[in-house]
Structures are given as structure tokens and as C-alpha cells.
XYZ file of C-alpha atoms in Angstrom:
303
model
C 0.079 -0.014 0.062
C 2.891 2.244 0.728
C 4.635 0.843 -2.286
C 1.786 2.356 -4.630
C 1.338 5.444 -2.620
C 5.309 6.684 -3.168
C 4.933 5.704 -6.821
C 1.790 7.648 -7.371
C 3.370 10.362 -5.661
C 6.550 10.383 -7.681
C 4.262 10.088 -10.943
C 1.680 12.913 -10.121
C 4.145 15.735 -11.344
C 5.136 14.110 -14.308
C 1.638 13.576 -15.336
C 0.842 17.290 -14.389
C 3.849 18.223 -16.642
C 2.857 16.236 -19.578
C -0.990 17.777 -19.611
C 0.253 21.220 -18.947
C 2.272 20.602 -22.258
C -0.706 18.834 -24.083
C -2.735 22.048 -23.162
C -0.391 24.720 -23.828
C 0.690 23.167 -27.442
C -3.440 22.650 -28.032
C -3.670 26.730 -27.368
C -0.805 27.789 -29.533
C -1.809 25.711 -32.088
C -5.088 26.491 -32.216
C -4.301 30.380 -32.332
C -1.108 29.981 -34.757
C -2.520 31.280 -37.835
C -5.173 33.380 -36.412
C -5.023 37.393 -37.032
C -4.417 39.652 -34.524
C -6.821 40.155 -31.734
C -7.730 42.736 -29.228
C -7.678 41.212 -25.335
C -10.464 38.726 -24.497
C -12.872 38.674 -21.431
C -13.093 34.525 -19.918
C -16.454 32.872 -21.791
C -17.453 36.267 -23.335
C -14.548 36.752 -25.465
C -15.090 40.337 -27.526
C -18.758 40.437 -27.178
C -18.240 43.128 -24.968
C -16.566 45.531 -27.048
C -20.150 45.360 -29.486
C -21.450 48.742 -29.846
C -23.854 50.208 -32.196
C -23.093 51.383 -34.716
C -21.295 48.287 -35.352
C -19.490 49.475 -38.511
C -17.800 52.318 -36.411
C -16.367 49.583 -33.845
C -15.325 47.348 -36.522
C -13.593 50.372 -38.198
C -12.070 51.216 -34.883
C -10.928 48.098 -34.361
C -9.443 47.735 -37.594
C -7.244 51.005 -37.079
C -5.805 49.157 -33.894
C -5.346 45.657 -35.319
C -4.681 45.784 -38.978
C -7.356 45.235 -42.071
C -7.895 41.710 -41.032
C -8.649 41.010 -37.123
C -9.971 38.006 -35.425
C -12.692 38.236 -32.841
C -14.757 35.740 -30.237
C -18.004 35.716 -29.882
C -18.759 33.219 -26.995
C -17.732 30.015 -28.187
C -17.369 31.142 -32.015
C -14.476 32.572 -33.499
C -14.741 35.340 -36.068
C -12.854 36.947 -38.931
C -13.276 40.589 -39.663
C -11.916 41.668 -43.164
C -11.775 45.516 -44.348
C -10.456 45.293 -47.653
C -11.429 44.559 -51.163
C -8.807 42.150 -51.951
C -9.293 40.394 -49.127
C -13.451 39.688 -49.737
C -12.821 38.658 -52.939
C -9.682 35.780 -51.731
C -12.208 34.837 -48.991
C -15.698 34.797 -51.077
C -14.298 34.509 -54.440
C -11.479 31.899 -54.509
C -12.508 30.058 -51.445
C -16.149 30.497 -51.140
C -16.721 26.777 -51.029
C -14.320 26.375 -47.694
C -16.508 29.465 -46.055
C -19.594 28.674 -47.255
C -20.883 27.229 -43.947
C -23.529 29.217 -41.831
C -23.501 29.224 -38.195
C -25.948 27.507 -36.371
C -28.622 29.675 -35.087
C -31.803 28.967 -32.515
C -33.553 30.821 -35.308
C -32.889 28.038 -37.786
C -33.254 25.391 -35.457
C -36.667 26.094 -34.246
C -38.369 28.452 -37.062
C -36.376 27.523 -39.714
C -36.860 23.883 -40.084
C -33.380 23.142 -38.419
C -31.777 24.958 -41.096
C -32.873 23.211 -43.900
C -33.836 26.180 -46.357
C -31.411 27.407 -48.583
C -30.417 31.007 -46.411
C -29.594 28.678 -43.348
C -28.670 25.037 -44.663
C -25.062 24.534 -44.113
C -23.209 23.637 -47.215
C -23.453 19.995 -48.806
C -25.314 18.319 -51.412
C -28.559 19.330 -49.411
C -27.408 23.202 -49.975
C -26.209 22.523 -53.370
C -29.632 20.967 -54.742
C -31.569 24.027 -53.307
C -29.574 26.527 -54.755
C -29.443 24.602 -58.115
C -33.407 24.596 -58.015
C -33.464 28.309 -57.191
C -30.986 29.361 -59.732
C -31.855 27.158 -62.787
C -35.924 27.127 -62.411
C -37.536 29.396 -59.247
C -35.399 32.207 -60.109
C -34.649 31.787 -63.676
C -34.579 34.647 -66.302
C -37.716 33.397 -67.525
C -39.247 33.137 -64.431
C -38.456 36.691 -63.544
C -39.514 37.801 -66.792
C -42.734 36.092 -66.286
C -43.439 37.671 -63.166
C -43.042 41.188 -64.827
C -46.949 41.837 -64.505
C -47.173 41.140 -60.913
C -44.588 43.706 -60.230
C -45.912 46.453 -62.331
C -49.660 45.401 -60.773
C -48.007 46.017 -57.383
C -45.939 48.938 -58.328
C -49.636 50.558 -59.970
C -51.354 49.889 -56.476
C -49.073 51.718 -54.333
C -48.875 54.761 -56.848
C -52.480 54.898 -56.684
C -52.696 54.684 -52.955
C -50.042 57.867 -53.170
C -52.579 59.693 -55.321
C -55.750 58.798 -53.168
C -53.690 59.765 -49.921
C -52.865 63.240 -51.593
C -56.050 64.046 -53.486
C -57.084 66.032 -50.514
C -54.789 68.509 -51.756
C -53.305 69.159 -47.884
C -49.556 68.284 -47.056
C -49.473 64.869 -45.854
C -46.532 62.960 -44.333
C -46.237 59.196 -45.722
C -44.273 56.503 -44.198
C -42.283 55.417 -47.305
C -40.422 52.453 -45.160
C -43.630 50.526 -44.193
C -45.159 51.391 -48.116
C -41.990 49.752 -49.533
C -41.865 46.525 -47.271
C -45.742 46.065 -47.635
C -44.851 46.422 -51.855
C -41.864 43.898 -51.366
C -44.471 41.339 -49.207
C -47.298 41.563 -51.744
C -44.780 40.923 -54.605
C -43.042 37.828 -52.962
C -46.113 36.732 -51.743
C -48.016 36.828 -54.984
C -44.774 34.973 -56.414
C -44.651 32.062 -53.882
C -48.761 31.541 -52.832
C -50.563 34.143 -55.535
C -51.823 36.144 -52.865
C -51.422 39.478 -51.464
C -51.964 40.232 -47.656
C -51.452 44.320 -47.962
C -54.029 47.047 -49.200
C -56.776 46.075 -51.331
C -57.049 44.826 -54.954
C -58.385 42.265 -57.003
C -56.002 39.697 -55.413
C -56.287 40.672 -52.082
C -56.703 37.824 -49.492
C -59.528 37.589 -46.715
C -59.265 39.671 -43.860
C -58.264 37.258 -40.959
C -55.644 35.493 -43.420
C -53.916 38.630 -44.036
C -54.113 40.240 -40.239
C -52.373 36.634 -39.578
C -49.934 37.191 -42.095
C -48.994 40.686 -41.059
C -48.965 39.436 -37.571
C -46.306 36.570 -38.101
C -44.228 38.616 -40.486
C -43.792 41.197 -37.805
C -43.147 38.213 -34.834
C -40.674 37.183 -37.325
C -39.031 40.344 -38.092
C -38.689 41.280 -34.476
C -36.887 37.773 -33.661
C -34.774 38.070 -36.354
C -33.321 41.190 -35.570
C -32.575 40.628 -32.274
C -29.438 39.436 -30.883
C -29.936 36.055 -28.543
C -26.831 35.476 -25.997
C -27.364 31.679 -26.740
C -26.120 31.484 -29.625
C -22.929 32.584 -28.539
C -22.923 30.786 -24.934
C -24.772 27.946 -25.679
C -25.366 26.873 -22.241
C -27.680 29.813 -21.885
C -29.779 27.889 -24.934
C -30.449 25.081 -21.850
C -31.651 27.214 -19.393
C -33.563 29.205 -21.740
C -32.057 32.800 -21.048
C -34.961 35.800 -21.377
C -37.479 33.181 -22.579
C -36.202 33.450 -25.961
C -36.174 30.169 -27.001
C -39.893 29.720 -25.877
C -40.797 32.643 -28.117
C -39.233 30.497 -31.255
C -40.839 27.562 -30.966
C -44.353 29.523 -30.175
C -43.318 31.601 -33.651
C -42.063 28.474 -34.761
C -45.282 26.660 -34.512
C -47.485 29.649 -35.782
C -45.231 29.926 -39.259
C -45.403 25.928 -39.775
C -49.100 26.193 -39.329
C -49.632 29.260 -41.802
C -47.387 27.413 -44.190
C -48.962 23.849 -44.319
C -52.094 25.679 -45.113
C -50.917 27.138 -47.865
C -49.327 23.880 -49.104
C -52.779 22.121 -48.180
C -54.761 24.994 -49.989
C -52.309 24.820 -53.236
C -52.703 20.720 -53.374
C -56.351 20.747 -53.039
C -56.879 23.532 -55.742
C -53.837 22.479 -58.020
C -55.613 23.522 -61.278
C -56.452 27.191 -60.345
C -52.987 27.844 -58.785
C -50.930 26.163 -61.306
C -52.584 29.085 -64.178
C -51.004 31.739 -61.729
C -47.595 29.829 -61.832
C -46.685 30.269 -58.402
C -43.580 29.062 -56.739
C -45.670 26.738 -54.475
C -47.759 25.090 -57.394
C -44.180 24.232 -58.967
C -42.476 22.758 -55.810
C -46.069 20.628 -55.416
C -45.010 19.410 -59.019
C -41.688 18.406 -57.929
C -42.964 16.483 -55.043
C -45.004 14.426 -57.422
C -41.796 13.314 -59.267
C -39.957 13.547 -56.255
C -41.849 12.903 -52.876
C -38.837 11.437 -50.751
C -36.933 14.714 -51.736
C -39.826 17.509 -51.926
C -41.014 16.650 -48.628
C -43.700 19.517 -47.536
C -41.032 20.275 -44.487
C -38.559 21.238 -47.610
C -40.968 23.106 -49.353
C -42.180 25.308 -46.363
C -38.368 25.698 -45.328
C -37.665 27.140 -48.898
C -40.329 29.674 -49.262
C -39.695 30.696 -45.886
């Protein structure tokens, strides 16, 4: 027993030295090729440095650390580029290497576990979606065919402005919301053959339009909000600030609304096919490849 204790005491310093060397080697290796970086706080990294306006903050950091520098947002490493040639090198010659996207809580709970084109990681699924969008859904012929929709929506917006100014008095018009409504109407007419803002012949039911507007408002609010759990995963386990609960609720609402559109198109196939909507085209593809173009894939793509 005493002999065992003696050997344990003898080996302990060597084990401690070996572990220390391994940790030191791992740290040095992981930081060997990284650009310069400001001092970071434990756990938080450089999150405390991010202040609005963000572009000013990054510009000030580039003056101190050069045109290429690295930051650590919690558990995520970020490299900031501030000159054109480096951006072209990264997103031109090495675009495949940098094609992945961060795994965010928004994509998990609202974006069907990041299966849509904008959130999906680079791989066969993403390449197939990109091919579909580039060569089919948003091809030159498809965009030319939708010219009439864009023209109609612009006319309706101008008519709305005319009616507002018809009284002859000076009236303030909120152009930001007006342009947002214009874009959403164009997009939804292309996707589902419906418009949800304003009147017009294509206007959908009042309740459905109200549901859509409330959903868009909620999703936009969640999309622009910063969630610390994306950078510090431990916060997702405790649902910091109830954000995950809100995401799950919004995800269920979005899924219910989108599934309603899919089911409506499926039951009125001929009527929507005449409008040449994106949903009707995707459902046609589903008939030939049901194992790939599932309802979930279709909903993730149009989201």
C-alpha cells in the first residue's frame, strides 16, 4: 500500500507536466494562424466590444489591429476583413471553404432545423436547393414571367399615394412601411398567388391577411434581435430571457400558416397552376420526387 502511494506521488508531477504541455500545445496550435485580436474576456470573448453603430466599432478596431483581425463571440471565432482584395479572396477563390453558416437558434426552431437555402450548411442538400432556385424558380424566364405582378403592385402603390394626396393638403407618408408592403405583396404573389397588404383584386381574406402581417412582424422582430445563447450555448439550456420559448411559439405559428398554404395549393391544384406560383411548381416536383421534396423542405424553402 505504501509502495503504491510512493509511486503515485512520484508520477503525479510528471503527469501534471505532461497535461500542461499538451494544453499549451493545443492552445498555441489553435491560435497559430489566427489574425491579431484585442484582449478577450473569459467566456464572453469580445462580445463586450460590440456597440452600435457596429460598422464604426469594427472600423475603430481595424485601426488598432490592422485590416484583418479576429474576434471571439463566446464560443465562436470570427474573422473581420476590411479591404476589398481579401473579401474577393475569401468569397471568390475560397467561397466553398467559407460557405457554411452558423447554427443559430432561429434556424433550429423557426427554419425547420436550418434546412432552407439561407440557413442550410454547405453540402448536397444546399447545392440541390441552390440549383433549383437558380435554374428554375428564379431563372430569367421566371423573372420575365413575373413582370406583370411587379407592375401591378407598383401601380397599386402609386394609386394609394394618389388617393392620400387627393385632399390637397400636405400629408406625411411613411415610405419605409409602404416599400415593405410592396415587397411582401410581390413576394407572396410569386410564392402563393396572394397579397396581404392593401386592397385590390388579389387581396386575401381579412383574417388570413391579419394573421400573415402579425406573423411577419413577430418573425422580423426575432430575426433582428440578438440572442446570447447563439454565442454561449449553455444559456439555451436555461432558456435565457424566454427567447427559446418565443422561437418555438413563432415556429409553430409559421408552420401552421405555411402548411395551410401548401394544403390549399394541393386541393386547388389547377387554379393555382394557372397563376404559375412557386408553391404549385414545388408541389409538381413533389409528385416526381416525394422523398426529397417533402412538405417540410418546401416550407423551409419558401420561408
